[in-house]
XYZ file of N, CA and C in Angstrom:
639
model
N 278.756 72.253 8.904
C 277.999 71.680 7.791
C 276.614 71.310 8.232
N 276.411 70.626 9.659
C 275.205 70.219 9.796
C 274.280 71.467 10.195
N 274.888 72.287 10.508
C 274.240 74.049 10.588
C 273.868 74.415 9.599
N 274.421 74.386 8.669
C 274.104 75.026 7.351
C 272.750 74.485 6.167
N 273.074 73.027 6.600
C 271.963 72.100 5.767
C 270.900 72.348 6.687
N 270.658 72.498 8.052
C 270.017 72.829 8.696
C 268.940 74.212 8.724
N 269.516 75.432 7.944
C 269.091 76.615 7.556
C 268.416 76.173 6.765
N 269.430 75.762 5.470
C 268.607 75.724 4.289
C 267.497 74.587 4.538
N 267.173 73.835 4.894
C 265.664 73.104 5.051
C 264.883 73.988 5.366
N 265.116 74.421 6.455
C 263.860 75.436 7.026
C 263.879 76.501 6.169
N 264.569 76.869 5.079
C 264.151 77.658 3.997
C 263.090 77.347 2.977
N 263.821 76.220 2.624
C 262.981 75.604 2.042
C 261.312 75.191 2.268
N 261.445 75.153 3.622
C 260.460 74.104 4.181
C 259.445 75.585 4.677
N 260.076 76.509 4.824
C 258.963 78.102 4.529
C 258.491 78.211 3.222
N 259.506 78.080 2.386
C 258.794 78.568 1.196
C 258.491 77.543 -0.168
N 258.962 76.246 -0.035
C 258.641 75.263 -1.088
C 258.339 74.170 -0.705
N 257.794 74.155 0.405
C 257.293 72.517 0.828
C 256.253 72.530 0.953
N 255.064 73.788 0.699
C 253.294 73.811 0.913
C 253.280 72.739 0.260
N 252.140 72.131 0.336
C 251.372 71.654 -0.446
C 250.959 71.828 -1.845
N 250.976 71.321 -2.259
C 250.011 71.367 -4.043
C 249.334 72.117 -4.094
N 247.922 71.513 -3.245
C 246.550 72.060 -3.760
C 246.641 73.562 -3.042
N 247.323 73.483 -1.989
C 246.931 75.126 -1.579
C 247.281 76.018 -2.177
N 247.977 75.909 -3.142
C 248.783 77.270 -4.399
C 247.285 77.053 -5.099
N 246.729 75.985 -5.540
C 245.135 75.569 -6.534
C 244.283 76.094 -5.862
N 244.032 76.407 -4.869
C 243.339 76.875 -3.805
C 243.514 78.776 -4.192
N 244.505 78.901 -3.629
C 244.830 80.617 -3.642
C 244.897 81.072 -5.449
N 244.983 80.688 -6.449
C 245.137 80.403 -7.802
C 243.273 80.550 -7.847
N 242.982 79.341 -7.834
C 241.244 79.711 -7.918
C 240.670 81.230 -7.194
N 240.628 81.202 -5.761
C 240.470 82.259 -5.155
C 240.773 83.569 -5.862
N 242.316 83.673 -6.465
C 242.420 85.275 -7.441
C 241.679 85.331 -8.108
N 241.895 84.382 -9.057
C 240.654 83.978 -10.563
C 239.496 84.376 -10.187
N 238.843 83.813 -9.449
C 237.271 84.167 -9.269
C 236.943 85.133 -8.772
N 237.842 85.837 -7.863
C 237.509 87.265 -7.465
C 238.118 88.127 -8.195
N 238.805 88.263 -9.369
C 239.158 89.723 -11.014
C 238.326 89.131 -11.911
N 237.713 88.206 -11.960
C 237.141 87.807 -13.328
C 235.601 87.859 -13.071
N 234.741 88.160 -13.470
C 233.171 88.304 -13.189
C 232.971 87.926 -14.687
N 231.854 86.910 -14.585
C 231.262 86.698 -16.239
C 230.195 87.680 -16.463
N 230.095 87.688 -17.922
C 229.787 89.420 -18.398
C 227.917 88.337 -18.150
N 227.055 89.438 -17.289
C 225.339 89.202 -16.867
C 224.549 88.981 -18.373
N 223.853 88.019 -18.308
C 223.195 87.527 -19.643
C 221.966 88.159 -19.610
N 221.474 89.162 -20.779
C 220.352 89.811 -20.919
C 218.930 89.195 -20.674
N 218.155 89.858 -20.178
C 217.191 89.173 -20.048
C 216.120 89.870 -20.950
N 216.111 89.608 -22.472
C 215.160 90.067 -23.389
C 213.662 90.299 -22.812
N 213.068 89.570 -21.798
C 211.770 90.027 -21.269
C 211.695 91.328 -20.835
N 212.733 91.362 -20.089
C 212.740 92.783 -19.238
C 213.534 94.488 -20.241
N 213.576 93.744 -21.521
C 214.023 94.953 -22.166
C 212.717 95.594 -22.756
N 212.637 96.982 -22.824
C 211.405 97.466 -23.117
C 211.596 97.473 -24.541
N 210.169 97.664 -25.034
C 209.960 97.440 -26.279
C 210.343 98.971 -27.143
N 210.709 99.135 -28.179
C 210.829 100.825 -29.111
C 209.784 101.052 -29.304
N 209.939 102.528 -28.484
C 208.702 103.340 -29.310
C 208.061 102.933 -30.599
N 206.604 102.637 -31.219
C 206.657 102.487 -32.294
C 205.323 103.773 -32.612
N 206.001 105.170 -33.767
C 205.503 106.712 -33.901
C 204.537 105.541 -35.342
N 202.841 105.947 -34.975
C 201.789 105.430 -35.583
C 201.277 106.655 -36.348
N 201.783 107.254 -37.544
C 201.006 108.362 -38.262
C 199.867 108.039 -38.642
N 199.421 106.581 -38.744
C 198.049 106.353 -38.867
C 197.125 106.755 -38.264
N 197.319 107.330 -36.798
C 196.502 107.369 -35.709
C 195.613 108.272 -35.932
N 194.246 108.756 -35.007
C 193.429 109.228 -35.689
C 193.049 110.180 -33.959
N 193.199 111.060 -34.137
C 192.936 112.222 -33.326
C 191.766 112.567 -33.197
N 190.777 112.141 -31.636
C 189.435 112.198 -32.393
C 189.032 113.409 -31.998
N 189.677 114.508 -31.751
C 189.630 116.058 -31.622
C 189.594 116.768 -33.333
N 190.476 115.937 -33.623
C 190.605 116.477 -35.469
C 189.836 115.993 -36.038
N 189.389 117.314 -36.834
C 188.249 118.022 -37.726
C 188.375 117.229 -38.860
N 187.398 116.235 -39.458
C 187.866 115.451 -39.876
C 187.826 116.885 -41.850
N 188.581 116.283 -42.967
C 188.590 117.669 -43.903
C 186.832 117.955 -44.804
N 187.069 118.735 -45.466
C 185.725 118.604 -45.692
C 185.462 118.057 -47.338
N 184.524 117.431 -47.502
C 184.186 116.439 -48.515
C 184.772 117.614 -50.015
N 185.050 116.550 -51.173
C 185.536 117.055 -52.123
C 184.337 117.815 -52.797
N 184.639 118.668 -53.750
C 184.211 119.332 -55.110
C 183.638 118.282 -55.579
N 182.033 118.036 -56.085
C 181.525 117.412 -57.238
C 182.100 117.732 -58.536
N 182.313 116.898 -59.265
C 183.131 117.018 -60.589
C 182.393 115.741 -61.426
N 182.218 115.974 -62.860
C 182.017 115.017 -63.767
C 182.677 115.134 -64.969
N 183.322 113.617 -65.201
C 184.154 113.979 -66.281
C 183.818 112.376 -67.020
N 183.810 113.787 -68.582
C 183.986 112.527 -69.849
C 185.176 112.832 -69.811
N 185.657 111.475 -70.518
C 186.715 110.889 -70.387
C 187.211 111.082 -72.227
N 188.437 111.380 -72.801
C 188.778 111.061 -73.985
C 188.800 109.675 -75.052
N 188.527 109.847 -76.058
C 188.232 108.272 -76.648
C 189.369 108.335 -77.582
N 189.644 107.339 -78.126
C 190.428 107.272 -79.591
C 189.281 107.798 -81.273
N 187.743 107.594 -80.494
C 187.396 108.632 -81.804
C 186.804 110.061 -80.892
N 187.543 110.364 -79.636
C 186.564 111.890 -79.422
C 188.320 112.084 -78.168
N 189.348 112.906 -78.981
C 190.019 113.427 -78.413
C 190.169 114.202 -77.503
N 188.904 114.395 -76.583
C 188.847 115.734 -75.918
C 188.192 115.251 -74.480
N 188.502 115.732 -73.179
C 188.349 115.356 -72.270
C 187.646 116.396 -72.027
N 186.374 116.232 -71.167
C 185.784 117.769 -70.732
C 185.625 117.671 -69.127
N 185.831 118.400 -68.190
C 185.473 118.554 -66.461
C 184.964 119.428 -66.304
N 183.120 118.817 -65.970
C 182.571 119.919 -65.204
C 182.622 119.753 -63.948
N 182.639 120.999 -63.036
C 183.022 121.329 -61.480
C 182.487 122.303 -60.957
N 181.709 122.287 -59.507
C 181.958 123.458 -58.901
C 182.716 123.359 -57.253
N 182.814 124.815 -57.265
C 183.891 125.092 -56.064
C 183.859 124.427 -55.010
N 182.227 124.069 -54.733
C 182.178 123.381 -53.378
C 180.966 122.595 -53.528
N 180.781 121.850 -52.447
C 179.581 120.813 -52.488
C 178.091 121.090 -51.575
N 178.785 121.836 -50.960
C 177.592 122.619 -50.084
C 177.543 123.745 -50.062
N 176.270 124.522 -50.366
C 176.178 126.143 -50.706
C 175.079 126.212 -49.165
N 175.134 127.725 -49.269
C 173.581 127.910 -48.513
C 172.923 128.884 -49.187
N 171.742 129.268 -48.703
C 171.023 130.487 -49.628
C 171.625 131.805 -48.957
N 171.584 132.430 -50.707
C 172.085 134.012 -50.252
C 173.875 133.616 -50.832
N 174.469 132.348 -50.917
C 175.524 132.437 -51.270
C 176.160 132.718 -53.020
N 176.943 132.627 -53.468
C 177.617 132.203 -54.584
C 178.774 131.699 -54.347
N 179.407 130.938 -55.677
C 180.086 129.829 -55.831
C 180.145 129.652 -57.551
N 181.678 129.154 -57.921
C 181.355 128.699 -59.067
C 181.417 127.752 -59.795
N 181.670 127.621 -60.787
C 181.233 126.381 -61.822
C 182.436 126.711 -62.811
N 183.103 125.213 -63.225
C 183.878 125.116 -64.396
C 183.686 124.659 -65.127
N 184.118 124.391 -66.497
C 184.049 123.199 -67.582
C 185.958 123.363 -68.563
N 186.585 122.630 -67.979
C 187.500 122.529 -68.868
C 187.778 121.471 -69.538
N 187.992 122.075 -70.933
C 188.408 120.929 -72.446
C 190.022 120.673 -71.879
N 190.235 119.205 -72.054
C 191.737 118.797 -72.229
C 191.966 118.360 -73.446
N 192.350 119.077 -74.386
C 192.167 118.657 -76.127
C 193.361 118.079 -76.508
N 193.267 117.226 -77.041
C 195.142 116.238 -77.229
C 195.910 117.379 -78.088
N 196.868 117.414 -78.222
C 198.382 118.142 -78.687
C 198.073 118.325 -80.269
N 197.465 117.076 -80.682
C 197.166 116.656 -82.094
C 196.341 117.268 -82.370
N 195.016 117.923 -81.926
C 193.869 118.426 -82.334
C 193.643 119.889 -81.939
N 192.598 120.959 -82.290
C 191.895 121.333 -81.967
C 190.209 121.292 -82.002
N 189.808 122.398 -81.325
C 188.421 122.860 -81.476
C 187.862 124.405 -81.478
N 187.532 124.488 -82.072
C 186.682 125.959 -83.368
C 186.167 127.012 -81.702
N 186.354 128.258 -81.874
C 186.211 128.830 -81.041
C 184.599 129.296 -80.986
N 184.090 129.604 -79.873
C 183.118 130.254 -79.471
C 182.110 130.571 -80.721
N 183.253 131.455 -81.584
C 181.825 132.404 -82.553
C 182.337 131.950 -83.885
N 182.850 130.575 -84.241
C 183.173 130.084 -85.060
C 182.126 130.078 -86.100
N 181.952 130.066 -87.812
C 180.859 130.705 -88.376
C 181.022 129.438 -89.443
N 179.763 128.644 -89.983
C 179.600 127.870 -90.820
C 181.078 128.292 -92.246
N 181.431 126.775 -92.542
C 181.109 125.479 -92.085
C 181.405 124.704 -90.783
N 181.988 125.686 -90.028
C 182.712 125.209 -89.120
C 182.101 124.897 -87.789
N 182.101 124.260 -86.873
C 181.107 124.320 -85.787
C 181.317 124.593 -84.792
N 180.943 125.802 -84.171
C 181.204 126.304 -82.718
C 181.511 125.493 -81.463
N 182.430 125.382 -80.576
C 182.037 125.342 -79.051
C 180.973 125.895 -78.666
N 180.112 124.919 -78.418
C 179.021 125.563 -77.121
C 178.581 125.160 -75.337
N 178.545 126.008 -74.363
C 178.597 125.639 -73.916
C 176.791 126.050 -73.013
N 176.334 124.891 -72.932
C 175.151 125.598 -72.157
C 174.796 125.033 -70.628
N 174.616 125.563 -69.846
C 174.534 125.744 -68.286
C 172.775 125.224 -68.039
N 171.692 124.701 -67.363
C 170.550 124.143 -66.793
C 170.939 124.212 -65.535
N 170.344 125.265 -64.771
C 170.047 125.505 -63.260
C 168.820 125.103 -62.920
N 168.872 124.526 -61.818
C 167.805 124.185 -60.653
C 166.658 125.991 -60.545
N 165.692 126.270 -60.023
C 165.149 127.019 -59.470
C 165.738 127.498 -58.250
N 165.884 128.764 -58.273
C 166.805 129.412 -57.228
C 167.953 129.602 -57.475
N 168.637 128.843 -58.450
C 170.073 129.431 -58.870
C 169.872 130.333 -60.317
N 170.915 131.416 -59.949
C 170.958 132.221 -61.008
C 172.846 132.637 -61.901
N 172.665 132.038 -63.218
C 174.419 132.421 -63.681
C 174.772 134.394 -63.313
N 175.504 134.258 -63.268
C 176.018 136.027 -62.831
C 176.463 136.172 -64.529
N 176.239 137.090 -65.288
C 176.846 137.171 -66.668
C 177.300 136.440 -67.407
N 178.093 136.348 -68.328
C 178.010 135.137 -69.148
C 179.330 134.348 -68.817
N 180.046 133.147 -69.509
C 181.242 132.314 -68.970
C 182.406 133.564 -69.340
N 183.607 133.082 -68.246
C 184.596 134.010 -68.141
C 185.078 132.869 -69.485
N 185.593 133.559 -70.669
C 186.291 132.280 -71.594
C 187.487 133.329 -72.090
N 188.194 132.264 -72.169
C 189.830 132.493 -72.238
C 189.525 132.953 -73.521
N 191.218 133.948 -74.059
C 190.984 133.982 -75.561
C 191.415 132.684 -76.428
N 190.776 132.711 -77.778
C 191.063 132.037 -78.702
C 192.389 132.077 -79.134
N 193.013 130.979 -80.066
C 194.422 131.800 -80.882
C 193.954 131.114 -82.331
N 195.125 131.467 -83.524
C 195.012 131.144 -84.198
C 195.313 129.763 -84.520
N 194.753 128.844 -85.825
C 195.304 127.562 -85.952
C 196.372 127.776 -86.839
N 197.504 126.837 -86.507
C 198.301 126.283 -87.258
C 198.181 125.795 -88.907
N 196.993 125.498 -89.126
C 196.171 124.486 -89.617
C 195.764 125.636 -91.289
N 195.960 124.884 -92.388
C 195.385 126.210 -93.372
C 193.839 126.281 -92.961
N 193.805 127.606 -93.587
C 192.631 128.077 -92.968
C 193.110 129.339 -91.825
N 193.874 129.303 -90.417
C 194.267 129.981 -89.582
C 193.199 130.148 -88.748
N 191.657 129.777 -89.297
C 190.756 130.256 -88.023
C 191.391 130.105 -86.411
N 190.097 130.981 -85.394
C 190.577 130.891 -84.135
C 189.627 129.594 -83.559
N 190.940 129.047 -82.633
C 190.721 127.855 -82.185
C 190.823 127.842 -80.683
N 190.354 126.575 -79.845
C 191.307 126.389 -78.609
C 192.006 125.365 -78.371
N 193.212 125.309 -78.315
C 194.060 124.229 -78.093
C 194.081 123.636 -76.435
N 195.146 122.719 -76.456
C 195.583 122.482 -75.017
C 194.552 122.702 -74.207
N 194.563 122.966 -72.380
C 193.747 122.942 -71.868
C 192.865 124.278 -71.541
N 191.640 124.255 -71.815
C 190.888 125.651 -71.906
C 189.912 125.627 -70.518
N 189.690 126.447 -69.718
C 189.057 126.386 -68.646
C 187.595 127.430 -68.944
N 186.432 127.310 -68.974
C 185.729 128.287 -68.371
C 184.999 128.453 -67.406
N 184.801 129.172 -66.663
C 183.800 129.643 -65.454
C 182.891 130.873 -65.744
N 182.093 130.160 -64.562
C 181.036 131.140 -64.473
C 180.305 131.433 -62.956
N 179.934 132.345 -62.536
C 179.430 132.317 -61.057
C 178.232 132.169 -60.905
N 177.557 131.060 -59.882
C 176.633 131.322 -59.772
C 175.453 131.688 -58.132
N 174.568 132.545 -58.386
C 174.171 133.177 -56.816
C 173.029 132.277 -56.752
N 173.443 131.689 -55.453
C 171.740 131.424 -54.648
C 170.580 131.954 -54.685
N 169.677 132.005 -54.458
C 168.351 133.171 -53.851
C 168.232 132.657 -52.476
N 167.883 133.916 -51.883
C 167.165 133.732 -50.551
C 166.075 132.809 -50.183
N 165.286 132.437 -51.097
C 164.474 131.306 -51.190
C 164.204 130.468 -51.390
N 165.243 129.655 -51.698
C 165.658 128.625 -52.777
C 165.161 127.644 -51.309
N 165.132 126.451 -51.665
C 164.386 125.274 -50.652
C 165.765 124.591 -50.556
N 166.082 124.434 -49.114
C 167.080 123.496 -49.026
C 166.893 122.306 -49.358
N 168.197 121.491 -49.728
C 168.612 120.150 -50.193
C 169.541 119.847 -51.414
N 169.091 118.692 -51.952
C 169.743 118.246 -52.909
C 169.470 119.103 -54.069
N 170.391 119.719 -54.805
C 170.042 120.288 -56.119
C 170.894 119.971 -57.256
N 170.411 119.249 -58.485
C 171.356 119.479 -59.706
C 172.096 120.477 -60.833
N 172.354 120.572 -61.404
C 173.445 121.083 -62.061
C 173.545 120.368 -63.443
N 172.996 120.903 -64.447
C 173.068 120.217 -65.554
C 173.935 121.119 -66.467
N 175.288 120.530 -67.784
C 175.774 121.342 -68.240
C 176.196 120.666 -69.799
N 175.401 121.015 -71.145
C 175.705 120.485 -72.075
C 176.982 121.218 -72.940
N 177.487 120.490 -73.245
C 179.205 121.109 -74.067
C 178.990 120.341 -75.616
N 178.989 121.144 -76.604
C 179.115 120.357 -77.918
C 180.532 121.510 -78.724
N 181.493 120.529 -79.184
C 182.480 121.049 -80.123
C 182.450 120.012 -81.215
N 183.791 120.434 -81.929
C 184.649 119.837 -83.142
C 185.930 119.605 -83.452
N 186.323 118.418 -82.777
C 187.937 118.494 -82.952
C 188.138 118.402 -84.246
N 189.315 118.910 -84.794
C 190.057 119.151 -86.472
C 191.518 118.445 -86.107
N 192.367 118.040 -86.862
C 193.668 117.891 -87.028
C 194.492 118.748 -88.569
N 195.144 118.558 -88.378
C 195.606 119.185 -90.103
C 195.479 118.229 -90.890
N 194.668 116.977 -90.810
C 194.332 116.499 -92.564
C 192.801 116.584 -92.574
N 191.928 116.272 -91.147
C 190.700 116.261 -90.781
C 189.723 116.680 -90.122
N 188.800 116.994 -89.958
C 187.672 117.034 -88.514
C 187.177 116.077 -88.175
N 187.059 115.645 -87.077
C 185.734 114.841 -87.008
C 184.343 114.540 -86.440
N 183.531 113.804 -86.329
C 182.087 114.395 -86.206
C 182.155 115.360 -84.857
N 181.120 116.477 -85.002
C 180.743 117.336 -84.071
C 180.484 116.207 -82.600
N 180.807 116.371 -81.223
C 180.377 115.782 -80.181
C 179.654 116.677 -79.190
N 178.658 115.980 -78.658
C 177.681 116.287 -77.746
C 177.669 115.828 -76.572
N 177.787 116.367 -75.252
C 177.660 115.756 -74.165
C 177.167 116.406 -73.083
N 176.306 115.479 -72.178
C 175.797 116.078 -71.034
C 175.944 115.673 -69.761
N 176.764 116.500 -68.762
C 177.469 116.590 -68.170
C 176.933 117.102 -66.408
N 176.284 116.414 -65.542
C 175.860 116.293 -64.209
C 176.409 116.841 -63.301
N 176.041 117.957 -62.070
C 176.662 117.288 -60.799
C 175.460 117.881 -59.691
N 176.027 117.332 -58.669
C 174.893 117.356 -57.724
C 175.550 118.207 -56.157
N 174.779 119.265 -55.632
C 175.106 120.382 -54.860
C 173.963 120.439 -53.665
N 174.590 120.666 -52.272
C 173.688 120.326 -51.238
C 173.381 121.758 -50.923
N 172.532 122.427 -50.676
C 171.855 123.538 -50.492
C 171.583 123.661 -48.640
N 171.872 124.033 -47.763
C 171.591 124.391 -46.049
C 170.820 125.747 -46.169
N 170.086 126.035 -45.242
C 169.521 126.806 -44.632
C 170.459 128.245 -43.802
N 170.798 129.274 -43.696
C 171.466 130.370 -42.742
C 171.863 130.899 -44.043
N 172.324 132.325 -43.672
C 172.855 133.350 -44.398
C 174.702 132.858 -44.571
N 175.111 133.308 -45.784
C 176.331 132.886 -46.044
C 177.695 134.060 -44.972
């Protein structure tokens, strides 16, 4: 018996008599060496996103080239008709051509009396004032007329009507600033009315250079 109680102590006393803290000891020790806390970002050191600037301005690129002079009356509640005069470009040189527009935007509601419209009725006209040195090439390219709706049936132009015309430089013409003068007089009608004939005169201004085109 005293053999036996004798074993079992020293069993015991191998394997359940440590100490406390040294199991707290080897317990911490696992823990802290499988567990790593997850590294806290350091927002300074993160780079910033691309930020793509389509604003940017390429100073290799051609910057575009200036618009078409254009003048436009504008439509009223007593003058239904919008007119745009234009030409192709803003800078000519001598020896070149280029042309010139005038289109009516006539409201849905109205027309206006064609070209060779014959008393009482009053023609579209359209007349062109060139500078010295410019010359019109033949007369305006003008769309055809159609008939009106309207009793009567004369030919009219509705909706939007464009005409052109070309015009050539001379070789001698003096560089610079040159105007462009262009008077337009019609008559809008509706199917109960007409009303007064309108007149307007209509500007634009064209830079003339020096070299062969």
């Amino acid at each position: 018996m005293i053999n036996t109680t004798h074993r079992t102590c020293g069993f015991e006393a191998s394997h359940r008599c440590k100490p406390p803290w040294l199991f707290l000891i080897v317990f911490f020790l696992l823990v802290g060496c499988g567990h790593r806390p997850e590294t806290a970002t350091n927002l300074s050191k993160v780079p910033e996103p691309a930020v793509s600037r389509s604003d940017s301005t390429n100073d290799n690129q051609l910057e575009p080239p200036p618009a078409a002079p254009e003048f436009i009356k504008p439509s009223s509640e007593n003058d239904p008709v919008e007119v745009r005069f234009a030409a192709s470009k803003r800078d000519v040189r001598v020896g070149e051509s280029f042309e010139v527009s005038v289109v009516f935007s006539i409201d849905p509601a109205y027309e206006i009396h064609s070209m060779d419209a014959s008393a009482p009725q009053i023609p579209t006209q359209i007349e062109l004032e060139l500078p010295v040195g410019f010359t019109a090439i033949e007369d305006w390219d003008a769309p055809a007329p159609v008939r009106s709706l309207n009793p009567g049936g004369q030919s009219v132009f509705t909706g939007d009507v464009e005409f052109v015309q070309t015009i050539q430089v001379s070789n001698e013409i003096e560089p610079g600033d040159h105007q462009l003068i262009c008077s337009v007089s019609y008559q809008a009608c509706n199917s109960r009315r007409c009303l007064r004939p309108t007149k307007s005169v209509l500007t634009i201004e064209l830079t003339c250079s020096a070299g062969s085109p």
